[in-house]
Coordinates of C-alpha atoms and ligand atoms in Angstrom, one line a residue:
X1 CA 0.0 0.0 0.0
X2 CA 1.3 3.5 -0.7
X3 CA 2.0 5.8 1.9
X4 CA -1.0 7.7 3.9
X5 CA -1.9 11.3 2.3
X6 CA 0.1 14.1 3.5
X7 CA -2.0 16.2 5.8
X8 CA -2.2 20.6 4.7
X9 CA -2.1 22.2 7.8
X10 CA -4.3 25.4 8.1
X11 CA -1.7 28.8 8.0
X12 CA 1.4 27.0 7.9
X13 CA 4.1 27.0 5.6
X14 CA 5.2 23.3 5.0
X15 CA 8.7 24.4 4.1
X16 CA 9.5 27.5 7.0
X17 CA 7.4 26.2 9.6
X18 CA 8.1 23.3 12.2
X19 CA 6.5 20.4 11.6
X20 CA 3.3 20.0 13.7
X21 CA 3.2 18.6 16.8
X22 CA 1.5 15.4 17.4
X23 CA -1.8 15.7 20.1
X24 CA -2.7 12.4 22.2
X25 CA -4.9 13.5 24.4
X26 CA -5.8 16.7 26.1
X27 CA -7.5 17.7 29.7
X28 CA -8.7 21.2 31.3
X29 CA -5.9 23.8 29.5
X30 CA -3.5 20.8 29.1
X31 CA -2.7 19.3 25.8
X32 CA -0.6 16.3 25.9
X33 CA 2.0 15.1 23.0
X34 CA 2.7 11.9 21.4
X35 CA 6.6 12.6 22.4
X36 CA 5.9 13.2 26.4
X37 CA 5.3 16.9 27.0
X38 CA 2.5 18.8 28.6
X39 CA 1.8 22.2 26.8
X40 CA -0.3 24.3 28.3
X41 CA -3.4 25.6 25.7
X42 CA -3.5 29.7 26.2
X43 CA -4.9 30.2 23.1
X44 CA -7.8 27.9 23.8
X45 CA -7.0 25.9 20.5
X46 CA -8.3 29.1 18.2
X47 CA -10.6 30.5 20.6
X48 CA -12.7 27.9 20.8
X49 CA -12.2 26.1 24.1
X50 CA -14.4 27.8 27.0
X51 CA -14.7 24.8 29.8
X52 CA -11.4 23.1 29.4
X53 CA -10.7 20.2 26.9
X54 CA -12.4 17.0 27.0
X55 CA -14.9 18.5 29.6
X56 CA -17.0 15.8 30.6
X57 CA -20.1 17.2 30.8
X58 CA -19.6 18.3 27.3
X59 CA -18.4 14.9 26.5
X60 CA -21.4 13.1 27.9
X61 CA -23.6 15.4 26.3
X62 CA -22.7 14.8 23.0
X63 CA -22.3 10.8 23.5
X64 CA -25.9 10.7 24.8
X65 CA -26.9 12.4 21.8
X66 CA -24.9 9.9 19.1
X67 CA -27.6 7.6 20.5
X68 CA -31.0 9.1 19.8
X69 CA -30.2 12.1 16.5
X70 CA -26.7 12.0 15.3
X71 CA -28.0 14.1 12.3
X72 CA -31.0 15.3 10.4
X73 CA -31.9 17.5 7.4
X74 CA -32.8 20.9 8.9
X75 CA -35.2 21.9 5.7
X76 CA -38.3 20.9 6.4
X77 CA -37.2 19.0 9.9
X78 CA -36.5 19.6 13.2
X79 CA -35.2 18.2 16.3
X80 CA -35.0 18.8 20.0
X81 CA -31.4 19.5 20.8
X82 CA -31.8 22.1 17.7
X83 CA -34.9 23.9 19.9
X84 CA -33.5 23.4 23.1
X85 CA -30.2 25.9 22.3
X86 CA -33.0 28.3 20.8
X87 CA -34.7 28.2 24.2
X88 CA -31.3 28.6 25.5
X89 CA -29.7 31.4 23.8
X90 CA -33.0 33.0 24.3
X91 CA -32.0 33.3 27.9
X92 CA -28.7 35.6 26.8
X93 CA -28.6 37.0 23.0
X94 CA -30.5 40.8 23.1
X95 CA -33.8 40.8 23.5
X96 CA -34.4 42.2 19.8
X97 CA -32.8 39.0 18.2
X98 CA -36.2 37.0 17.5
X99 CA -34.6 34.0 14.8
X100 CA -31.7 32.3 14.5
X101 CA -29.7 30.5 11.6
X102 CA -27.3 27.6 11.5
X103 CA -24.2 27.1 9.4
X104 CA -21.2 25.7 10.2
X105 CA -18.3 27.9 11.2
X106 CA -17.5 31.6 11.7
X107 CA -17.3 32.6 8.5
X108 CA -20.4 31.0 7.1
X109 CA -21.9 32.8 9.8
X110 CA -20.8 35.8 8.2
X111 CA -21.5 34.9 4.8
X112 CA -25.2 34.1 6.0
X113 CA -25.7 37.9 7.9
X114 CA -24.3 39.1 4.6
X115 CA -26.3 37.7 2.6
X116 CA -29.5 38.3 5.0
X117 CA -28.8 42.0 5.0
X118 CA -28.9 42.2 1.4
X119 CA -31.7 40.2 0.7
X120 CA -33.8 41.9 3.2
X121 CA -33.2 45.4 1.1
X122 CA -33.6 43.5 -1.7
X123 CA -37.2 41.5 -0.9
X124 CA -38.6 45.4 -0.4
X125 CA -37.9 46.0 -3.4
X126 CA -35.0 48.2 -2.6
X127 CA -32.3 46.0 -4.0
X128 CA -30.1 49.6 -4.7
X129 CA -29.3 49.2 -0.9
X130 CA -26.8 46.9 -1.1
X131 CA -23.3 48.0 -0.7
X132 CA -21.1 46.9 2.3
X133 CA -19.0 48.6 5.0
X134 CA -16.3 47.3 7.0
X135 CA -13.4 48.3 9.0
X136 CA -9.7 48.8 8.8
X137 CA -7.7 45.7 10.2
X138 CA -11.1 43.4 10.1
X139 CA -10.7 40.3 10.1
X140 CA -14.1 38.0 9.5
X141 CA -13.2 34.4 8.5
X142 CA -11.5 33.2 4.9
X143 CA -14.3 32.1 2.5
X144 CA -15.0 34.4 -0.2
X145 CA -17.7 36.7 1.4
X146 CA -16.2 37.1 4.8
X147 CA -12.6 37.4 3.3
X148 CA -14.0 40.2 1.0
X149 CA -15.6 42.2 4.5
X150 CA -11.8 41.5 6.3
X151 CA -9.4 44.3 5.7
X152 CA -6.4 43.5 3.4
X153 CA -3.8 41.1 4.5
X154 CA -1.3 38.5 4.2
X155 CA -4.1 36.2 4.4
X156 CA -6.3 37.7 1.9
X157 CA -3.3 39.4 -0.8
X158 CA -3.3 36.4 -3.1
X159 CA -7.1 36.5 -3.0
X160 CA -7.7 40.2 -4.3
X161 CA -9.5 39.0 -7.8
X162 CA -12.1 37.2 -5.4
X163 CA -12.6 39.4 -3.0
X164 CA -16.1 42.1 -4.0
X165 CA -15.5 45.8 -2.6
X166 CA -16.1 46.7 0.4
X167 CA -16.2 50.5 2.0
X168 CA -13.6 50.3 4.2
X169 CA -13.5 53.0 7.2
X170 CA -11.2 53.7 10.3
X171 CA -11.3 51.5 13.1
X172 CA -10.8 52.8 17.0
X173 CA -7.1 51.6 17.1
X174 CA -6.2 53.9 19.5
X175 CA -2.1 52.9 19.6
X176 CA -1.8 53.4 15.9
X177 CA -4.9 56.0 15.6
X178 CA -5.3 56.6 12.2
X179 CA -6.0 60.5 12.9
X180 CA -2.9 60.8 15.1
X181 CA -5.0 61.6 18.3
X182 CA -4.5 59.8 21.6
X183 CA -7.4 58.1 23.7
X184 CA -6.9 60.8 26.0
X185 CA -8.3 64.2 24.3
X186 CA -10.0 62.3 21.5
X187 CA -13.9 62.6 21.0
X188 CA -13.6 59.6 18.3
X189 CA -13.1 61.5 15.6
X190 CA -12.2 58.0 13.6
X191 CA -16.1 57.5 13.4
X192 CA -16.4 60.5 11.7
X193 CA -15.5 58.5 8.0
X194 CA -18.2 56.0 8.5
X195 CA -20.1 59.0 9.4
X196 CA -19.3 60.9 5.9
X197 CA -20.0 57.9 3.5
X198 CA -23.1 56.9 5.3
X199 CA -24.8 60.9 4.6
X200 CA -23.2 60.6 1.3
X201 CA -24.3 57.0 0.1
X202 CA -26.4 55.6 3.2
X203 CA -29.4 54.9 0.6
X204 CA -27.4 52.3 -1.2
X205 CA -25.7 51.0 2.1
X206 CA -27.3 47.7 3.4
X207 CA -25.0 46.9 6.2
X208 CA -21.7 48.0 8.3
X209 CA -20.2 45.0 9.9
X210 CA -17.6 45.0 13.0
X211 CA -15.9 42.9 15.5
X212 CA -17.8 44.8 18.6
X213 CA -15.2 46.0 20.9
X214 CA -12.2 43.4 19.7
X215 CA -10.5 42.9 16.3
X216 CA -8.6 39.9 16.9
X217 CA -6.7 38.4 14.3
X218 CA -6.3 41.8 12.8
X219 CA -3.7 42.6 16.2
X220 CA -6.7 42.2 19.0
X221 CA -7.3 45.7 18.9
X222 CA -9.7 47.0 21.9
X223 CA -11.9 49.9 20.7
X224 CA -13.5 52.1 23.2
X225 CA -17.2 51.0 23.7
X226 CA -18.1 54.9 22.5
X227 CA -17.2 53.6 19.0
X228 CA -19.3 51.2 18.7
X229 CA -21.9 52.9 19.9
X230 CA -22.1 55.6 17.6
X231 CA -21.6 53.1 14.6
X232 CA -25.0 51.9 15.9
X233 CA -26.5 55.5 16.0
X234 CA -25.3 55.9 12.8
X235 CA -26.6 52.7 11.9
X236 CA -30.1 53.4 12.9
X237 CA -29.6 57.0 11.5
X238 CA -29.5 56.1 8.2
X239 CA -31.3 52.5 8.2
X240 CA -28.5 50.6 7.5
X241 CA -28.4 47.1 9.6
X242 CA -25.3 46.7 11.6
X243 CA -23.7 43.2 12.0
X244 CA -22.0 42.1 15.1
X245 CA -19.4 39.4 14.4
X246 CA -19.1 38.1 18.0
X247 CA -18.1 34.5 16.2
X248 CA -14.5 35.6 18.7
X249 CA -16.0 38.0 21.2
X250 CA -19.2 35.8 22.1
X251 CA -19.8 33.3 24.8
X252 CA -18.1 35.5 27.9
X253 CA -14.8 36.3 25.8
X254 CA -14.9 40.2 26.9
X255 CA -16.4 39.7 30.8
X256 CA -20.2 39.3 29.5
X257 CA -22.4 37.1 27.7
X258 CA -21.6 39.1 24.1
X259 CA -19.3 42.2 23.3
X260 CA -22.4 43.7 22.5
X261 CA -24.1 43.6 26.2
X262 CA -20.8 45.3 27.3
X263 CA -21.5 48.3 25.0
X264 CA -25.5 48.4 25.5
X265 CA -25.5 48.3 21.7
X266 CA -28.3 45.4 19.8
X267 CA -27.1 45.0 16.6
X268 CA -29.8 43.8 13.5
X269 CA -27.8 40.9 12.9
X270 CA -25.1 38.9 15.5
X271 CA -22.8 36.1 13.8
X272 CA -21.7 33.7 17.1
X273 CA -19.5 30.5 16.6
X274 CA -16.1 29.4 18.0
X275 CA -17.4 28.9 21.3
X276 CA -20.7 27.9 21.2
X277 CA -20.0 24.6 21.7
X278 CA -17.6 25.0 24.1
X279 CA -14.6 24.1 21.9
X280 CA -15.8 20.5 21.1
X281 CA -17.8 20.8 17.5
X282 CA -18.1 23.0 14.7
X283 CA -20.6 25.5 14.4
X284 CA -22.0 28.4 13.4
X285 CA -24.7 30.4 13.9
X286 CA -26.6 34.3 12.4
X287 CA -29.4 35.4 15.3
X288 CA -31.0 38.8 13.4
X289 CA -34.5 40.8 14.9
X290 CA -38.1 39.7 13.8
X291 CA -37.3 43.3 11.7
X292 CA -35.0 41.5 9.3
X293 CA -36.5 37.9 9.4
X294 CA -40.4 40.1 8.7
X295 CA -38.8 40.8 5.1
X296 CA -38.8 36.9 4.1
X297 CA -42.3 36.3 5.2
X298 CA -44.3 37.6 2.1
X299 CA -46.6 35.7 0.1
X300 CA -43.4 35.7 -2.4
X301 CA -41.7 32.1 -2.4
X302 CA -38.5 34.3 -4.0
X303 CA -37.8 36.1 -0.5
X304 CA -37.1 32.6 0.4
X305 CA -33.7 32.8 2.2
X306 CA -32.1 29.6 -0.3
X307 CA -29.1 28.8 1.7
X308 CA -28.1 25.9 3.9
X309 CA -25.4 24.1 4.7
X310 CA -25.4 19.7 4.4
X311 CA -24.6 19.8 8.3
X312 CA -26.9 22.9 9.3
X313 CA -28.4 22.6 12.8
X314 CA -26.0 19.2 13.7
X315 CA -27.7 17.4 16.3
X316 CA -24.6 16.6 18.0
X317 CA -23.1 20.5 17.9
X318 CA -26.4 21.5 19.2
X319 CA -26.0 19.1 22.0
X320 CA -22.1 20.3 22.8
X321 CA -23.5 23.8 22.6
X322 CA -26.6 23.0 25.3
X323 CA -24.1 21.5 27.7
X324 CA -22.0 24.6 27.3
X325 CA -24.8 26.9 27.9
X326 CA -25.8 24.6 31.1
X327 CA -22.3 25.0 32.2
X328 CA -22.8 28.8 32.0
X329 CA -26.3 28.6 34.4
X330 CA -24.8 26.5 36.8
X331 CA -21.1 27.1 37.4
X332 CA -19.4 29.8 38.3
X333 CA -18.2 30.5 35.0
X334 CA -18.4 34.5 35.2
X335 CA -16.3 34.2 38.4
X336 CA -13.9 32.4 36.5
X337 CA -13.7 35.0 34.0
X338 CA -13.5 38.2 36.5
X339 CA -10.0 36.6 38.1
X340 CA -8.9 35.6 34.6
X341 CA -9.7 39.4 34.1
X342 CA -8.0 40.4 37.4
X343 CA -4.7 38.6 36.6
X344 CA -4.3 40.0 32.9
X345 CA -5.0 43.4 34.3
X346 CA -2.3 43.3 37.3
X347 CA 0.1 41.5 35.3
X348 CA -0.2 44.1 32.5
X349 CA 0.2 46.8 34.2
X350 CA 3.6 45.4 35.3
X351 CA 4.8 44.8 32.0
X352 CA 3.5 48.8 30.8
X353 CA 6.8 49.9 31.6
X354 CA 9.1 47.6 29.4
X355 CA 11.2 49.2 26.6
X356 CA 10.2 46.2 24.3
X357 CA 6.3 46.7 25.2
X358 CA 5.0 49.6 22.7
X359 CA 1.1 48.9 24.0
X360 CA -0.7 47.0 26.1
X361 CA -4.4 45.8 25.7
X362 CA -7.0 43.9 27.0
X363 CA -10.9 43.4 27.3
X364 CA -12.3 40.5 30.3
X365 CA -10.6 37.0 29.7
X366 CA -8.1 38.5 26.4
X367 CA -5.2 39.9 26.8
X368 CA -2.6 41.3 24.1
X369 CA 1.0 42.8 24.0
X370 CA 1.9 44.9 20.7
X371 CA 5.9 44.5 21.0
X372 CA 8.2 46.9 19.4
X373 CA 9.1 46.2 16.4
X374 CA 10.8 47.5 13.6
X375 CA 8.9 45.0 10.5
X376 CA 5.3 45.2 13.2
X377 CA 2.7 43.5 11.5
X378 CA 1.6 39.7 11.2
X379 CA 4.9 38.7 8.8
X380 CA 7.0 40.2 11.7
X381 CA 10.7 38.3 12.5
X382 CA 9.5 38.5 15.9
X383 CA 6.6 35.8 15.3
X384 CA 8.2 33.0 15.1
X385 CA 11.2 33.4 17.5
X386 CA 8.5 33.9 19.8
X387 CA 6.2 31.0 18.6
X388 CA 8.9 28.8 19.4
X389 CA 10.6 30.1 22.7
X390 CA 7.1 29.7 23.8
X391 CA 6.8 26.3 22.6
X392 CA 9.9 24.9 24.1
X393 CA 8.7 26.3 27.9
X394 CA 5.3 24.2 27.5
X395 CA 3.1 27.3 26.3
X396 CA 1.0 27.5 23.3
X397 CA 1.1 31.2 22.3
X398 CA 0.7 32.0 18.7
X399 CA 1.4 35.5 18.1
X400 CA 0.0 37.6 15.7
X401 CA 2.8 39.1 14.2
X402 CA 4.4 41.3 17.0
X403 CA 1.2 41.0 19.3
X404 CA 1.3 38.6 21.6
X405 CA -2.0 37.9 23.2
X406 CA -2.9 35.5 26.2
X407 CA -6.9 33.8 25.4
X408 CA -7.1 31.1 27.7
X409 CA -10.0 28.7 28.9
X410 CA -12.2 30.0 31.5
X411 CA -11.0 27.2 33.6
X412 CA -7.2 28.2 34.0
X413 CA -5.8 28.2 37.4
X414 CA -4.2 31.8 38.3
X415 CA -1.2 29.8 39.0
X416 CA -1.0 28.4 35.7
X417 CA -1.6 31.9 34.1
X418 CA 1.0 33.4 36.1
X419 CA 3.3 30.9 35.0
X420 CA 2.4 31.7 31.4
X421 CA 2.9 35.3 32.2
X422 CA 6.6 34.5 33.3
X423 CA 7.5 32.4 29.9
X424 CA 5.9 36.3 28.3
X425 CA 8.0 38.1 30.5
X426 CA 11.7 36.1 30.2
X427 CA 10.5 35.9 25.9
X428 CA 10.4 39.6 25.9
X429 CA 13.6 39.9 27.8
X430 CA 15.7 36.9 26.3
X431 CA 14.5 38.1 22.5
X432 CA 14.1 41.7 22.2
Ligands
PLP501 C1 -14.3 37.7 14.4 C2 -14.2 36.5 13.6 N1 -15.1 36.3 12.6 C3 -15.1 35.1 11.9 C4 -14.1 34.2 12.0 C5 -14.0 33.0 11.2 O1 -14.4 31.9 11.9 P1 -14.0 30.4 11.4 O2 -12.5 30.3 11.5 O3 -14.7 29.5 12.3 O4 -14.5 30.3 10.0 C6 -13.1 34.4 13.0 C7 -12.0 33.5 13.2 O5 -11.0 33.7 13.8 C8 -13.1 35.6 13.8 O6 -12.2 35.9 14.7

C-alpha cells in the first residue's frame, strides 16, 4: 500500500514552519504530546475552548446524543437538541434578536448575515441598498464573502480577484490612531469616515459589519465602547443594519455574555460560533431581529432565504453547545472569568513599563502585547522566535505578528496563568 496522504495544515508554511506537533490527548488547558510533554493551551486551541478540553459534561452530552439524533436535514425537519439551544440562547442573545440561523463555522456565519442584510433590502424591493461597510484591520473568516468584508492582508493578498469591494472605514485603534489623536483628548473623531460615507451614500448601504469592541486576528485591537456605539447611532440613523461578528468576542470572551451587552448596543444581525459549543464541535450560527426575518415572510416564495449548509443545525453541535450553555447557568463560570480578568489586568500593568512593550491591551478574559518592532505586523521576525521560545517552555502562544496575546479557557488556574505570564516576560527579555 502506498504511503497515507500528507495532511495541509491550516496557516502553515510546509517548508518555513516546524512540523506539527503530534496531540494524544488533552485535559482542562492541558494538551498532551505523542513525544511526552505537557503544553499548556493559552490560546484555547483558536478560541474555541471555553470549559477546558475534554470536559465531561460536554463529552457526555454529545455521547448521549450519538444515541438518539446524530444528524437530520434541517429543511423541512426539526429536532430537539436544535430547539432546546434556541430556548437557550433565548436566555442571553439581546432581546431584539427574535430568529436564528445555523451554518457551520464563523465565516459561514458571516456569509449568512451578509447575505440576510442584502436580501432583506432586496425582498422590499430596494435592491439599490446593497453595498457593504467594514473596518480597517477586520478580520471575518476566509471564505470568499467574509474574506471580501476582512481588511487586506497576508491572508487575503493572493485572493484580491475574489474578494467584492467593500467601504472600508477607520477602526478605533487607538495605539496606531489613524488620525494621530490619543485616547486621551479624542472625541472619536475615527467614526467621523463612517459618518461621511453613510450621509453621502447611506441609501445604497445595506450593512456595516464590526468585531464589537475586539478585532482579533487583525492585532486584538480593543476599541472604546463609545465607537461602537455611535456606529450603531449611525446605523439606525440612516437604516442601515449593523452586523455584530461576536463568532470571537461571544460566549463571555470580553467579561459578559456578548461584546455587545458590554457596550448596551443590539445590533440587526449577531454572527456567534467558535465557542458555542464550548470548543468541542463545529458550528456556526446568524441570530438577526423579527425586523430582518419580517422581510422573508411575504406571500413571495422568491424572498425565500435559499441557503443551507449539508450539516446545518447538527444534532450533535447543538448538544455540545446546550451543555456549554448549562455550564454557564450552573457554574461559576463569570467568576472564573473576573479573576482571569483580574490577573491580565495586574500582570499588564507590570509589563507597561518595558522598553520592548510599545502597547498594552485587553478586554475581560483577552489579553494582548503589541511589541516593538521595527517589521510590526503579522509577517513580523519577531513571530516565530517567539512561537517557538514559547513552545519549548510548555506554552502555546501564537502571536499575531508582533502581538502577543494570552486567550485562555475560563478554567485556567491563576497559578498556571502566572506561569504563562513569566514564559511572556523572560520571551520579551531573552528576545528583544
Ligand atoms: C471575528 C471573527 N469572525 C469570523 C471568524 C471565522 O471563523 P471560522 O474560522 O470558524 O470560519 C473568525 C476566526 O478567527 C473571527 O475571529
Amino acid at each position: 500500500m502506498s504511503s497515507a496522504l500528507h495532511i495541509w495544515h491550516p496557516f502553515t508554511h510546509a517548508a518555513l514552519d516546524p512540523a506539527p506537533i503530534r496531540v494524544q490527548r488533552a485535559e482542562g488547558v492541558y494538551l498532551y504530546t505523542a513525544d511526552g510533554r505537557k503544553i499548556i493551551d493559552t490560546i484555547s486551541s483558536w478560541w474555541v475552548n471555553l470549559h477546558g478540553h475534554a470536559n465531561p459534561r460536554i463529552a457526555a452530552a454529545i455521547a448521549e446524543q450519538t444515541r438518539k439524533l446524530e444528524h437530520v436535514i434541517l429543511a423541512g425537519f426539526s429536532h430537539e437538541a436544535a430547539e432546546e439551544l434556541a430556548e437557550r440562547l433565548r436566555k442571553w442573545a439581546p432581546e431584539e434578536m427574535t430568529h436564528l440561523f445555523f451554518s457551520d463555522d464563523g465565516s459561514t456565519a458571516v456569509e449568512v448575515a451578509l447575505k440576510l442584510a442584502v436580501q432583506y433590502f432586496k425582498n422590499q424591493s430596494r435592491p439599490e441598498k446593497r453595498e457593504i461597510v467594514a473596518l480597517a484591520r477586520g478580520y471575518h473568516g476566509d471564505t470568499a464573502g467574509a474574506m471580501s468584508v476582512s481588511d487586506e492582508s497576508p491572508f487575503t493578498q493572493p485572493f484580491q480577484s475574489m474578494r467584492f469591494p467593500v467601504h472600508r472605514v477607520h477602526s478605533a485603534y487607538c495605539y496606531r490612531c489613524p488620525l494621530g489623536l490619543t485616547r486621551e483628548s479624542c472625541h472619536i473623531e475615527c467614526v467621523q469616515q463612517l459618518e461621511g460615507l453613510l450621509e453621502d451614500r447611506g441609501s445604497q448601504i445595506a450593512t456595516v459589519i464590526v468585531e464589537p469592541l475586539l478585532q482579533g486576528a487583525g492585532g486584538m485591537i480593543v476599541h472604546p465602547v463609545e465607537f461602537l456605539q455611535k456606529v450603531r447611532a449611525l446605523c439606525t440613523k440612516h437604516d442601515v443594519l449593523l452586523i455584530a461578528d461576536e463568532v470571537l468576542t461571544g460566549f463571555g470572551r470580553t467579561g459578559k455574555m456578548f461584546a455587545c451587552d458590554l457596550a448596551n448596543v443590539t445590533p440587526d444581525l449577531m454572527c456567534l460560533s467558535k465557542g458555542i459549543t464550548g470548543g468541542f464541535l463545529a458550528m456556526g450560527v446568524t441570530l438577526c431581529s423579527d425586523r430582518v426575518e419580517s422581510a422573508f415572510r411575504s406571500e413571495d416564495r422568491r424572498h425565500t432565504f435559499y441557503h443551507g449548509h449539508s450539516y446545518t443545525g447538527n444534532a450533535l453541535a447543538c448538544a455540545a453547545a446546550n451543555a456549554s450553555l448549562r455550564i454557564f447557568e450552573d457554574e461559576p463560570v463569570f467568576d472564573r472569568i473576573a479573576t482571569i480578568a483580574k490577573i491580565h489586568a495586574e500582570r499588564l500593568g507590570q509589563m507597561r513599563g518595558m522598553h520592548q512593550v510599545g502597547d498594552t491591551r485587553q478586554i475581560g478574559t483577552v489579553a494582548a502585547l503589541e511589541l516593538v518592532a521595527e517589521d510590526a505586523g503579522y509577517l513580523s521576525s519577531l513571530r516565530p522566535k517567539l512561537y517557538g521560545f514559547f513552545l519549548e517552555r510548555g506554552v502555546l502562544l501564537r502571536p499575531l505578528g508582533n502581538v502577543v496575546y494570552v486567550l485562555p479557557p475560563y478554567v485556567i488556574e491563576p497559578d498556571e496563568l502566572h506561569r504563562v505570564y513569566d514564559v511572556i516576560v523572560e520571551a520579551i527579555e531573552t528576545l528583544l
